Amino acid sequence: AVVSTQSTGIFVGLLKSTLTCSACNHKSVTFDPFWDLSLPLPRSKGNNPSLQSCFAEFTQEEILDGEEKPTCESCKKRQRCTKQFSIERFPPILVLHLKRFSEVRYRTKLSTKVDFPVDNLDLSEFASSTDQEAPRYDLVGVSNHSGNTFSGHYIAYCRTTGRWHRFSDSSVSGLSRSDIVSPEAYVLFYERRS
């Protein structure tokens, strides 16, 4: 079956990847569509990390060296490079996956509470261009995972007609706005403001 581009287009953004050669400073830029962004949970002591700090870690410049050295288009040989992501085009519906499962030693679930805004998410500092006005987003849904890496249960929180509801298998109940941000939040759904 063919899926219409109108329905898939509301979830598709464009990620810009910039590779900079340390030897000649040549920049290689690629663009890739994304349907969701998988954000790492920063290791912070004390306070809960914010969604902004997750984005900062995702877009942080990464050094590619050793076995990871790419071939520079200009030098024509493998060189130490830096790689950095930014968002070129923001989708109408932004889906953010919080990387809750760690591969260190053995698979574990991270129960870090990430502070994320329910209203007015501003991602302008992660836009590719300062000329581009980054949209603001409001949270419309959260997929929560309770349990561990081997078993668990998913519960959805959704905003409908301005009110929040909790959906768990066969039951639906009202939800207080103060209960939305929790250590079980796994996937966040944001809608761009008109």
Short mmCIF file of N, CA and C in Angstrom, two decimals:
data_model
loop_
_atom_site.label_atom_id
_atom_site.label_comp_id
_atom_site.label_asym_id
_atom_site.label_seq_id
_atom_site.Cartn_x
_atom_site.Cartn_y
_atom_site.Cartn_z
N ALA A 1 0.84 -1.18 0.00
CA ALA A 1 0.00 0.00 0.00
C ALA A 1 0.88 1.24 0.00
N VAL A 2 0.45 2.23 -0.71
CA VAL A 2 1.18 3.49 -0.79
C VAL A 2 0.68 4.40 0.31
N VAL A 3 1.60 4.95 1.10
CA VAL A 3 1.24 5.87 2.17
C VAL A 3 1.34 7.28 1.61
N SER A 4 0.32 8.08 1.86
CA SER A 4 0.32 9.43 1.29
C SER A 4 1.41 10.28 1.93
N THR A 5 2.03 11.14 1.11
CA THR A 5 3.08 12.01 1.62
C THR A 5 2.48 13.08 2.53
N GLN A 6 1.19 13.35 2.39
CA GLN A 6 0.57 14.34 3.26
C GLN A 6 0.58 13.84 4.71
N SER A 7 0.24 12.57 4.93
CA SER A 7 0.21 12.05 6.30
C SER A 7 1.61 11.83 6.85
N THR A 8 2.55 11.36 6.01
CA THR A 8 3.91 11.15 6.51
C THR A 8 4.66 12.47 6.63
N GLY A 9 4.33 13.44 5.81
CA GLY A 9 5.01 14.73 5.80
C GLY A 9 4.90 15.50 7.10
N ILE A 10 3.86 15.25 7.88
CA ILE A 10 3.72 16.00 9.12
C ILE A 10 4.74 15.58 10.18
N PHE A 11 5.36 14.41 9.98
CA PHE A 11 6.35 13.91 10.94
C PHE A 11 7.79 14.09 10.46
N VAL A 12 8.00 14.50 9.23
CA VAL A 12 9.35 14.50 8.64
C VAL A 12 10.03 15.85 8.78
N GLY A 13 11.21 15.82 9.41
CA GLY A 13 12.08 16.99 9.49
C GLY A 13 13.35 16.72 8.71
N LEU A 14 14.26 17.67 8.70
CA LEU A 14 15.51 17.51 7.97
C LEU A 14 16.67 17.83 8.90
N LEU A 15 17.58 16.87 9.03
CA LEU A 15 18.74 16.98 9.89
C LEU A 15 19.95 17.35 9.04
N LYS A 16 20.70 18.34 9.48
CA LYS A 16 21.92 18.76 8.77
C LYS A 16 23.11 18.21 9.53
N SER A 17 24.02 17.56 8.80
CA SER A 17 25.24 17.02 9.38
C SER A 17 26.43 17.71 8.72
N THR A 18 27.28 18.34 9.52
CA THR A 18 28.45 19.04 8.99
C THR A 18 29.71 18.36 9.47
N LEU A 19 30.51 17.92 8.52
CA LEU A 19 31.79 17.26 8.77
C LEU A 19 32.89 18.26 8.41
N THR A 20 33.77 18.58 9.35
CA THR A 20 34.84 19.56 9.11
C THR A 20 36.19 18.89 9.27
N CYS A 21 37.00 18.96 8.23
CA CYS A 21 38.33 18.36 8.24
C CYS A 21 39.26 19.20 9.11
N SER A 22 39.96 18.54 10.03
CA SER A 22 40.90 19.23 10.92
C SER A 22 42.16 19.68 10.19
N ALA A 23 42.48 19.04 9.04
CA ALA A 23 43.70 19.37 8.30
C ALA A 23 43.50 20.58 7.38
N CYS A 24 42.42 20.57 6.58
CA CYS A 24 42.25 21.64 5.59
C CYS A 24 41.03 22.52 5.86
N ASN A 25 40.25 22.18 6.87
CA ASN A 25 39.05 22.94 7.26
C ASN A 25 37.90 22.84 6.24
N HIS A 26 38.00 21.89 5.32
CA HIS A 26 36.93 21.67 4.34
C HIS A 26 35.68 21.20 5.06
N LYS A 27 34.53 21.72 4.66
CA LYS A 27 33.26 21.32 5.26
C LYS A 27 32.46 20.50 4.25
N SER A 28 32.01 19.35 4.70
CA SER A 28 31.13 18.51 3.90
C SER A 28 29.78 18.48 4.61
N VAL A 29 28.73 18.86 3.90
CA VAL A 29 27.41 18.98 4.50
C VAL A 29 26.45 17.99 3.84
N THR A 30 25.74 17.24 4.66
CA THR A 30 24.71 16.33 4.16
C THR A 30 23.41 16.60 4.90
N PHE A 31 22.31 16.25 4.26
CA PHE A 31 20.98 16.43 4.83
C PHE A 31 20.27 15.08 4.82
N ASP A 32 19.67 14.75 5.94
CA ASP A 32 18.94 13.49 6.05
C ASP A 32 17.57 13.73 6.66
N PRO A 33 16.54 13.11 6.07
CA PRO A 33 15.21 13.24 6.68
C PRO A 33 15.17 12.46 8.00
N PHE A 34 14.35 12.93 8.92
CA PHE A 34 14.13 12.19 10.16
C PHE A 34 12.65 12.19 10.48
N TRP A 35 12.21 11.10 11.10
CA TRP A 35 10.83 10.97 11.56
C TRP A 35 10.76 11.12 13.08
N ASP A 36 11.88 10.88 13.72
CA ASP A 36 12.02 11.11 15.16
C ASP A 36 13.50 11.34 15.45
N LEU A 37 13.77 11.95 16.59
CA LEU A 37 15.15 12.16 17.01
C LEU A 37 15.37 11.39 18.31
N SER A 38 16.44 10.60 18.36
CA SER A 38 16.79 9.84 19.57
C SER A 38 17.79 10.65 20.36
N LEU A 39 17.34 11.16 21.49
CA LEU A 39 18.17 12.05 22.30
C LEU A 39 18.82 11.31 23.46
N PRO A 40 20.14 11.48 23.61
CA PRO A 40 20.82 10.86 24.76
C PRO A 40 20.45 11.58 26.05
N LEU A 41 20.50 10.84 27.14
CA LEU A 41 20.27 11.45 28.45
C LEU A 41 21.63 11.85 29.02
N PRO A 42 21.85 13.15 29.23
CA PRO A 42 23.15 13.57 29.76
C PRO A 42 23.38 13.06 31.17
N ARG A 43 24.62 12.77 31.44
CA ARG A 43 24.98 12.35 32.80
C ARG A 43 25.19 13.60 33.62
N SER A 44 24.24 13.88 34.50
CA SER A 44 24.37 15.08 35.33
C SER A 44 24.23 14.67 36.79
N LYS A 45 24.97 15.34 37.61
CA LYS A 45 24.89 15.06 39.04
C LYS A 45 23.96 16.07 39.67
N GLY A 46 23.09 15.60 40.51
CA GLY A 46 22.19 16.52 41.21
C GLY A 46 20.88 16.72 40.48
N ASN A 47 20.77 17.81 39.74
CA ASN A 47 19.51 18.19 39.10
C ASN A 47 19.12 17.25 37.98
N ASN A 48 17.82 17.22 37.70
CA ASN A 48 17.32 16.47 36.55
C ASN A 48 17.75 17.18 35.29
N PRO A 49 18.20 16.44 34.27
CA PRO A 49 18.55 17.11 33.02
C PRO A 49 17.29 17.67 32.36
N SER A 50 17.48 18.73 31.59
CA SER A 50 16.36 19.31 30.85
C SER A 50 16.35 18.74 29.43
N LEU A 51 15.23 18.89 28.76
CA LEU A 51 15.15 18.46 27.36
C LEU A 51 16.16 19.25 26.54
N GLN A 52 16.38 20.51 26.88
CA GLN A 52 17.36 21.34 26.18
C GLN A 52 18.76 20.73 26.32
N SER A 53 19.10 20.20 27.50
CA SER A 53 20.43 19.60 27.69
C SER A 53 20.55 18.29 26.89
N CYS A 54 19.45 17.58 26.70
CA CYS A 54 19.46 16.39 25.84
C CYS A 54 19.75 16.80 24.40
N PHE A 55 19.10 17.88 23.93
CA PHE A 55 19.36 18.41 22.59
C PHE A 55 20.80 18.89 22.46
N ALA A 56 21.31 19.55 23.49
CA ALA A 56 22.69 20.05 23.46
C ALA A 56 23.67 18.88 23.30
N GLU A 57 23.40 17.79 24.00
CA GLU A 57 24.28 16.62 23.87
C GLU A 57 24.15 15.99 22.48
N PHE A 58 22.94 15.95 21.93
CA PHE A 58 22.70 15.39 20.60
C PHE A 58 23.43 16.20 19.52
N THR A 59 23.46 17.52 19.68
CA THR A 59 24.05 18.40 18.66
C THR A 59 25.50 18.78 18.97
N GLN A 60 26.04 18.26 20.05
CA GLN A 60 27.42 18.58 20.44
C GLN A 60 28.41 18.10 19.37
N GLU A 61 29.42 18.91 19.12
CA GLU A 61 30.44 18.54 18.15
C GLU A 61 31.15 17.27 18.61
N GLU A 62 31.29 16.33 17.69
CA GLU A 62 31.92 15.04 17.98
C GLU A 62 33.22 14.93 17.18
N ILE A 63 34.27 14.43 17.79
CA ILE A 63 35.55 14.26 17.09
C ILE A 63 35.60 12.84 16.52
N LEU A 64 35.88 12.76 15.22
CA LEU A 64 36.04 11.48 14.54
C LEU A 64 37.52 11.27 14.28
N ASP A 65 38.11 10.28 14.95
CA ASP A 65 39.54 10.04 14.87
C ASP A 65 39.78 8.54 14.89
N GLY A 66 41.01 8.13 14.72
CA GLY A 66 41.35 6.70 14.77
C GLY A 66 40.61 5.94 13.68
N GLU A 67 39.95 4.86 14.08
CA GLU A 67 39.19 4.02 13.14
C GLU A 67 37.98 4.75 12.55
N GLU A 68 37.53 5.81 13.21
CA GLU A 68 36.34 6.54 12.76
C GLU A 68 36.66 7.66 11.76
N LYS A 69 37.96 7.87 11.46
CA LYS A 69 38.35 8.97 10.56
C LYS A 69 37.72 8.77 9.18
N PRO A 70 36.98 9.77 8.70
CA PRO A 70 36.44 9.68 7.35
C PRO A 70 37.46 10.18 6.32
N THR A 71 37.19 9.93 5.06
CA THR A 71 38.03 10.45 3.99
C THR A 71 37.55 11.84 3.62
N CYS A 72 38.44 12.82 3.71
CA CYS A 72 38.11 14.20 3.38
C CYS A 72 37.95 14.33 1.87
N GLU A 73 36.89 14.99 1.42
CA GLU A 73 36.64 15.20 -0.01
C GLU A 73 37.72 16.05 -0.65
N SER A 74 38.29 16.97 0.14
CA SER A 74 39.29 17.89 -0.40
C SER A 74 40.69 17.30 -0.34
N CYS A 75 41.09 16.77 0.82
CA CYS A 75 42.43 16.18 1.00
C CYS A 75 42.58 14.84 0.27
N LYS A 76 41.47 14.18 0.06
CA LYS A 76 41.43 12.85 -0.57
C LYS A 76 42.12 11.78 0.26
N LYS A 77 42.17 11.98 1.58
CA LYS A 77 42.70 10.94 2.45
C LYS A 77 41.97 11.00 3.79
N ARG A 78 42.12 9.92 4.56
CA ARG A 78 41.45 9.86 5.86
C ARG A 78 42.08 10.88 6.80
N GLN A 79 41.20 11.72 7.37
CA GLN A 79 41.66 12.79 8.25
C GLN A 79 40.81 12.83 9.51
N ARG A 80 41.40 13.34 10.56
CA ARG A 80 40.64 13.63 11.79
C ARG A 80 39.64 14.72 11.44
N CYS A 81 38.39 14.54 11.84
CA CYS A 81 37.33 15.49 11.52
C CYS A 81 36.44 15.73 12.74
N THR A 82 35.64 16.77 12.65
CA THR A 82 34.58 16.97 13.64
C THR A 82 33.26 16.83 12.91
N LYS A 83 32.25 16.38 13.64
CA LYS A 83 30.92 16.18 13.07
C LYS A 83 29.93 16.86 14.01
N GLN A 84 28.97 17.58 13.42
CA GLN A 84 27.97 18.24 14.24
C GLN A 84 26.62 18.24 13.53
N PHE A 85 25.57 17.97 14.33
CA PHE A 85 24.20 17.99 13.82
C PHE A 85 23.52 19.31 14.16
N SER A 86 22.60 19.71 13.29
CA SER A 86 21.67 20.81 13.57
C SER A 86 20.39 20.50 12.82
N ILE A 87 19.34 21.22 13.14
CA ILE A 87 18.05 20.95 12.48
C ILE A 87 17.84 21.97 11.37
N GLU A 88 17.74 21.45 10.17
CA GLU A 88 17.55 22.29 8.98
C GLU A 88 16.08 22.64 8.79
N ARG A 89 15.22 21.65 8.97
CA ARG A 89 13.78 21.88 8.83
C ARG A 89 13.04 21.17 9.95
N PHE A 90 12.20 21.92 10.62
CA PHE A 90 11.43 21.38 11.74
C PHE A 90 10.09 20.83 11.23
N PRO A 91 9.69 19.64 11.67
CA PRO A 91 8.42 19.06 11.21
C PRO A 91 7.23 19.65 11.97
N PRO A 92 6.04 19.54 11.41
CA PRO A 92 4.83 19.98 12.14
C PRO A 92 4.62 19.21 13.44
N ILE A 93 4.88 17.89 13.41
CA ILE A 93 4.81 17.06 14.62
C ILE A 93 6.22 16.55 14.88
N LEU A 94 6.78 16.93 16.03
CA LEU A 94 8.14 16.56 16.40
C LEU A 94 8.08 15.40 17.39
N VAL A 95 8.70 14.28 17.01
CA VAL A 95 8.71 13.07 17.85
C VAL A 95 10.12 12.92 18.42
N LEU A 96 10.20 12.90 19.75
CA LEU A 96 11.49 12.81 20.44
C LEU A 96 11.55 11.55 21.28
N HIS A 97 12.54 10.74 21.01
CA HIS A 97 12.75 9.48 21.72
C HIS A 97 13.87 9.69 22.73
N LEU A 98 13.59 9.49 24.01
CA LEU A 98 14.61 9.61 25.04
C LEU A 98 15.31 8.26 25.18
N LYS A 99 16.61 8.24 24.99
CA LYS A 99 17.37 6.99 25.03
C LYS A 99 17.46 6.48 26.47
N ARG A 100 16.48 5.70 26.85
CA ARG A 100 16.38 5.19 28.23
C ARG A 100 17.11 3.87 28.44
N PHE A 101 17.50 3.22 27.35
CA PHE A 101 18.13 1.91 27.50
C PHE A 101 19.61 2.00 27.17
N SER A 102 20.45 1.60 28.12
CA SER A 102 21.90 1.72 28.01
C SER A 102 22.50 0.37 27.64
N GLU A 103 23.52 0.41 26.80
CA GLU A 103 24.22 -0.82 26.39
C GLU A 103 25.50 -1.05 27.19
N VAL A 104 25.77 -0.22 28.19
CA VAL A 104 27.00 -0.35 28.97
C VAL A 104 26.97 -1.65 29.77
N ARG A 105 27.99 -2.47 29.60
CA ARG A 105 28.12 -3.80 30.23
C ARG A 105 26.96 -4.72 29.91
N TYR A 106 25.81 -4.43 30.44
CA TYR A 106 24.61 -5.20 30.14
C TYR A 106 23.48 -4.20 29.99
N ARG A 107 22.45 -4.59 29.29
CA ARG A 107 21.35 -3.68 28.98
C ARG A 107 20.60 -3.27 30.24
N THR A 108 20.57 -1.97 30.51
CA THR A 108 19.85 -1.45 31.67
C THR A 108 18.94 -0.31 31.24
N LYS A 109 17.95 -0.05 32.06
CA LYS A 109 17.05 1.06 31.81
C LYS A 109 17.45 2.23 32.70
N LEU A 110 17.53 3.41 32.09
CA LEU A 110 17.86 4.62 32.83
C LEU A 110 16.56 5.27 33.30
N SER A 111 16.45 5.47 34.60
CA SER A 111 15.21 6.04 35.14
C SER A 111 15.36 7.52 35.47
N THR A 112 16.22 8.19 34.73
CA THR A 112 16.46 9.62 34.92
C THR A 112 15.21 10.41 34.55
N LYS A 113 14.82 11.31 35.43
CA LYS A 113 13.69 12.18 35.11
C LYS A 113 14.22 13.34 34.26
N VAL A 114 13.68 13.50 33.07
CA VAL A 114 14.05 14.59 32.19
C VAL A 114 12.97 15.66 32.31
N ASP A 115 13.37 16.88 32.61
CA ASP A 115 12.40 17.98 32.68
C ASP A 115 12.14 18.49 31.27
N PHE A 116 10.92 18.31 30.81
CA PHE A 116 10.56 18.78 29.47
C PHE A 116 9.36 19.71 29.57
N PRO A 117 9.33 20.74 28.72
CA PRO A 117 8.21 21.68 28.79
C PRO A 117 6.93 21.08 28.21
N VAL A 118 5.83 21.42 28.82
CA VAL A 118 4.53 21.00 28.31
C VAL A 118 4.08 22.01 27.23
N ASP A 119 4.46 23.26 27.42
CA ASP A 119 4.12 24.32 26.46
C ASP A 119 5.37 25.07 26.06
N ASN A 120 5.36 25.57 24.84
CA ASN A 120 6.34 26.54 24.38
C ASN A 120 7.78 26.01 24.33
N LEU A 121 7.99 24.81 23.77
CA LEU A 121 9.34 24.29 23.56
C LEU A 121 10.00 25.12 22.47
N ASP A 122 11.13 25.72 22.79
CA ASP A 122 11.87 26.57 21.86
C ASP A 122 13.18 25.89 21.51
N LEU A 123 13.37 25.57 20.23
CA LEU A 123 14.58 24.87 19.79
C LEU A 123 15.43 25.75 18.87
N SER A 124 15.27 27.06 18.96
CA SER A 124 15.97 27.97 18.05
C SER A 124 17.49 27.80 18.11
N GLU A 125 18.05 27.48 19.28
CA GLU A 125 19.50 27.34 19.37
C GLU A 125 20.03 26.11 18.64
N PHE A 126 19.14 25.21 18.20
CA PHE A 126 19.57 24.00 17.51
C PHE A 126 19.23 24.05 16.02
N ALA A 127 18.74 25.20 15.55
CA ALA A 127 18.43 25.39 14.13
C ALA A 127 19.72 25.59 13.34
N SER A 128 19.75 25.11 12.10
CA SER A 128 20.93 25.24 11.25
C SER A 128 21.28 26.68 10.95
N SER A 129 20.26 27.48 10.75
CA SER A 129 20.48 28.86 10.36
C SER A 129 19.89 29.80 11.39
N THR A 130 20.62 30.86 11.68
CA THR A 130 20.09 31.87 12.60
C THR A 130 19.02 32.71 11.90
N ASP A 131 19.01 32.66 10.54
CA ASP A 131 17.98 33.38 9.78
C ASP A 131 16.63 32.67 9.91
N GLN A 132 16.71 31.37 10.11
CA GLN A 132 15.51 30.54 10.18
C GLN A 132 14.83 30.74 11.53
N GLU A 133 13.56 31.03 11.50
CA GLU A 133 12.83 31.15 12.76
C GLU A 133 12.35 29.76 13.16
N ALA A 134 12.91 29.28 14.25
CA ALA A 134 12.54 27.95 14.72
C ALA A 134 11.14 28.01 15.31
N PRO A 135 10.32 27.05 14.99
CA PRO A 135 8.97 27.05 15.55
C PRO A 135 8.98 26.72 17.03
N ARG A 136 7.91 27.04 17.66
CA ARG A 136 7.71 26.65 19.06
C ARG A 136 6.69 25.52 19.06
N TYR A 137 6.85 24.64 20.04
CA TYR A 137 6.04 23.43 20.10
C TYR A 137 5.32 23.31 21.43
N ASP A 138 4.16 22.66 21.39
CA ASP A 138 3.42 22.30 22.59
C ASP A 138 3.31 20.78 22.65
N LEU A 139 3.47 20.23 23.83
CA LEU A 139 3.38 18.79 24.02
C LEU A 139 1.94 18.32 23.82
N VAL A 140 1.76 17.26 23.04
CA VAL A 140 0.42 16.70 22.83
C VAL A 140 0.32 15.24 23.25
N GLY A 141 1.47 14.60 23.48
CA GLY A 141 1.42 13.20 23.89
C GLY A 141 2.75 12.72 24.46
N VAL A 142 2.65 11.72 25.33
CA VAL A 142 3.83 11.09 25.93
C VAL A 142 3.58 9.59 25.97
N SER A 143 4.55 8.83 25.50
CA SER A 143 4.51 7.38 25.67
C SER A 143 5.45 7.08 26.83
N ASN A 144 4.91 6.46 27.87
CA ASN A 144 5.68 6.15 29.07
C ASN A 144 5.98 4.65 29.11
N HIS A 145 7.15 4.29 29.58
CA HIS A 145 7.50 2.89 29.75
C HIS A 145 7.81 2.64 31.22
N SER A 146 7.03 1.75 31.83
CA SER A 146 7.32 1.34 33.21
C SER A 146 7.83 -0.09 33.15
N GLY A 147 8.75 -0.41 34.02
CA GLY A 147 9.33 -1.74 34.02
C GLY A 147 10.81 -1.68 33.78
N ASN A 148 11.36 -2.78 33.23
CA ASN A 148 12.80 -2.85 32.98
C ASN A 148 13.05 -3.23 31.53
N THR A 149 14.27 -3.65 31.24
CA THR A 149 14.61 -3.99 29.85
C THR A 149 14.00 -5.30 29.38
N PHE A 150 13.56 -6.14 30.30
CA PHE A 150 13.05 -7.44 29.92
C PHE A 150 11.53 -7.52 29.91
N SER A 151 10.90 -6.67 30.68
CA SER A 151 9.44 -6.64 30.67
C SER A 151 8.99 -5.24 31.08
N GLY A 152 7.81 -4.91 30.67
CA GLY A 152 7.33 -3.57 31.02
C GLY A 152 5.94 -3.33 30.46
N HIS A 153 5.49 -2.13 30.65
CA HIS A 153 4.14 -1.74 30.25
C HIS A 153 4.20 -0.32 29.72
N TYR A 154 3.46 -0.06 28.66
CA TYR A 154 3.39 1.27 28.08
C TYR A 154 2.07 1.94 28.45
N ILE A 155 2.17 3.19 28.84
CA ILE A 155 0.99 4.00 29.16
C ILE A 155 1.13 5.30 28.37
N ALA A 156 0.05 5.75 27.76
CA ALA A 156 0.08 6.99 26.98
C ALA A 156 -0.62 8.11 27.72
N TYR A 157 -0.04 9.30 27.63
CA TYR A 157 -0.67 10.53 28.10
C TYR A 157 -0.95 11.35 26.85
N CYS A 158 -2.17 11.81 26.70
CA CYS A 158 -2.53 12.59 25.51
C CYS A 158 -3.36 13.81 25.90
N ARG A 159 -3.10 14.89 25.19
CA ARG A 159 -3.88 16.11 25.39
C ARG A 159 -4.95 16.14 24.30
N THR A 160 -6.20 16.21 24.74
CA THR A 160 -7.32 16.34 23.81
C THR A 160 -8.20 17.48 24.30
N THR A 161 -8.54 18.34 23.39
CA THR A 161 -9.35 19.54 23.70
C THR A 161 -8.86 20.26 24.96
N GLY A 162 -7.52 20.40 25.04
CA GLY A 162 -6.92 21.16 26.13
C GLY A 162 -6.78 20.43 27.45
N ARG A 163 -7.31 19.21 27.55
CA ARG A 163 -7.22 18.44 28.81
C ARG A 163 -6.35 17.22 28.60
N TRP A 164 -5.67 16.80 29.67
CA TRP A 164 -4.78 15.65 29.61
C TRP A 164 -5.50 14.39 30.11
N HIS A 165 -5.20 13.26 29.42
CA HIS A 165 -5.78 11.96 29.77
C HIS A 165 -4.68 10.90 29.81
N ARG A 166 -4.92 9.89 30.63
CA ARG A 166 -4.01 8.76 30.79
C ARG A 166 -4.69 7.54 30.18
N PHE A 167 -4.02 6.90 29.20
CA PHE A 167 -4.55 5.73 28.52
C PHE A 167 -3.71 4.52 28.89
N SER A 168 -4.33 3.52 29.51
CA SER A 168 -3.63 2.30 29.89
C SER A 168 -4.51 1.10 29.55
N ASP A 169 -4.13 0.39 28.50
CA ASP A 169 -4.89 -0.76 28.02
C ASP A 169 -6.37 -0.41 27.86
N SER A 170 -7.23 -0.87 28.77
CA SER A 170 -8.67 -0.66 28.59
C SER A 170 -9.23 0.49 29.43
N SER A 171 -8.37 1.27 30.09
CA SER A 171 -8.89 2.35 30.93
C SER A 171 -8.37 3.71 30.49
N VAL A 172 -9.22 4.70 30.65
CA VAL A 172 -8.87 6.09 30.36
C VAL A 172 -9.28 6.91 31.57
N SER A 173 -8.37 7.77 32.02
CA SER A 173 -8.70 8.63 33.16
C SER A 173 -8.09 10.01 32.94
N GLY A 174 -8.61 10.97 33.68
CA GLY A 174 -8.06 12.31 33.63
C GLY A 174 -6.67 12.33 34.24
N LEU A 175 -5.90 13.33 33.87
CA LEU A 175 -4.52 13.41 34.34
C LEU A 175 -4.20 14.86 34.71
N SER A 176 -3.59 15.03 35.84
CA SER A 176 -3.17 16.35 36.27
C SER A 176 -1.94 16.77 35.48
N ARG A 177 -1.88 18.01 35.11
CA ARG A 177 -0.74 18.55 34.36
C ARG A 177 0.58 18.30 35.11
N SER A 178 0.54 18.32 36.43
CA SER A 178 1.76 18.13 37.24
C SER A 178 2.28 16.69 37.18
N ASP A 179 1.47 15.74 36.69
CA ASP A 179 1.89 14.34 36.61
C ASP A 179 2.49 13.96 35.25
N ILE A 180 2.51 14.90 34.31
CA ILE A 180 2.95 14.58 32.95
C ILE A 180 4.44 14.29 32.88
N VAL A 181 5.25 15.12 33.52
CA VAL A 181 6.70 14.94 33.49
C VAL A 181 7.08 13.89 34.54
N SER A 182 7.60 12.74 34.07
CA SER A 182 7.94 11.66 34.99
C SER A 182 9.19 10.93 34.50
N PRO A 183 9.82 10.13 35.36
CA PRO A 183 11.00 9.36 34.95
C PRO A 183 10.67 8.22 33.98
N GLU A 184 9.40 8.01 33.72
CA GLU A 184 9.00 6.94 32.79
C GLU A 184 8.74 7.45 31.38
N ALA A 185 8.82 8.79 31.17
CA ALA A 185 8.60 9.35 29.84
C ALA A 185 9.64 8.77 28.88
N TYR A 186 9.16 8.26 27.74
CA TYR A 186 10.03 7.55 26.80
C TYR A 186 10.01 8.20 25.42
N VAL A 187 8.81 8.49 24.91
CA VAL A 187 8.68 9.16 23.62
C VAL A 187 7.76 10.36 23.81
N LEU A 188 8.22 11.53 23.33
CA LEU A 188 7.46 12.77 23.47
C LEU A 188 6.96 13.20 22.10
N PHE A 189 5.72 13.66 22.05
CA PHE A 189 5.11 14.12 20.81
C PHE A 189 4.77 15.60 20.95
N TYR A 190 5.39 16.42 20.13
CA TYR A 190 5.16 17.88 20.17
C TYR A 190 4.52 18.34 18.88
N GLU A 191 3.57 19.28 19.00
CA GLU A 191 2.89 19.86 17.85
C GLU A 191 3.35 21.31 17.68
N ARG A 192 3.71 21.66 16.45
CA ARG A 192 4.14 23.02 16.18
C ARG A 192 2.97 23.98 16.33
N ARG A 193 3.26 25.11 16.97
CA ARG A 193 2.22 26.14 17.13
C ARG A 193 1.91 26.77 15.78
N SER A 194 0.68 27.16 15.58
CA SER A 194 0.27 27.77 14.31
C SER A 194 0.86 29.14 14.16
#
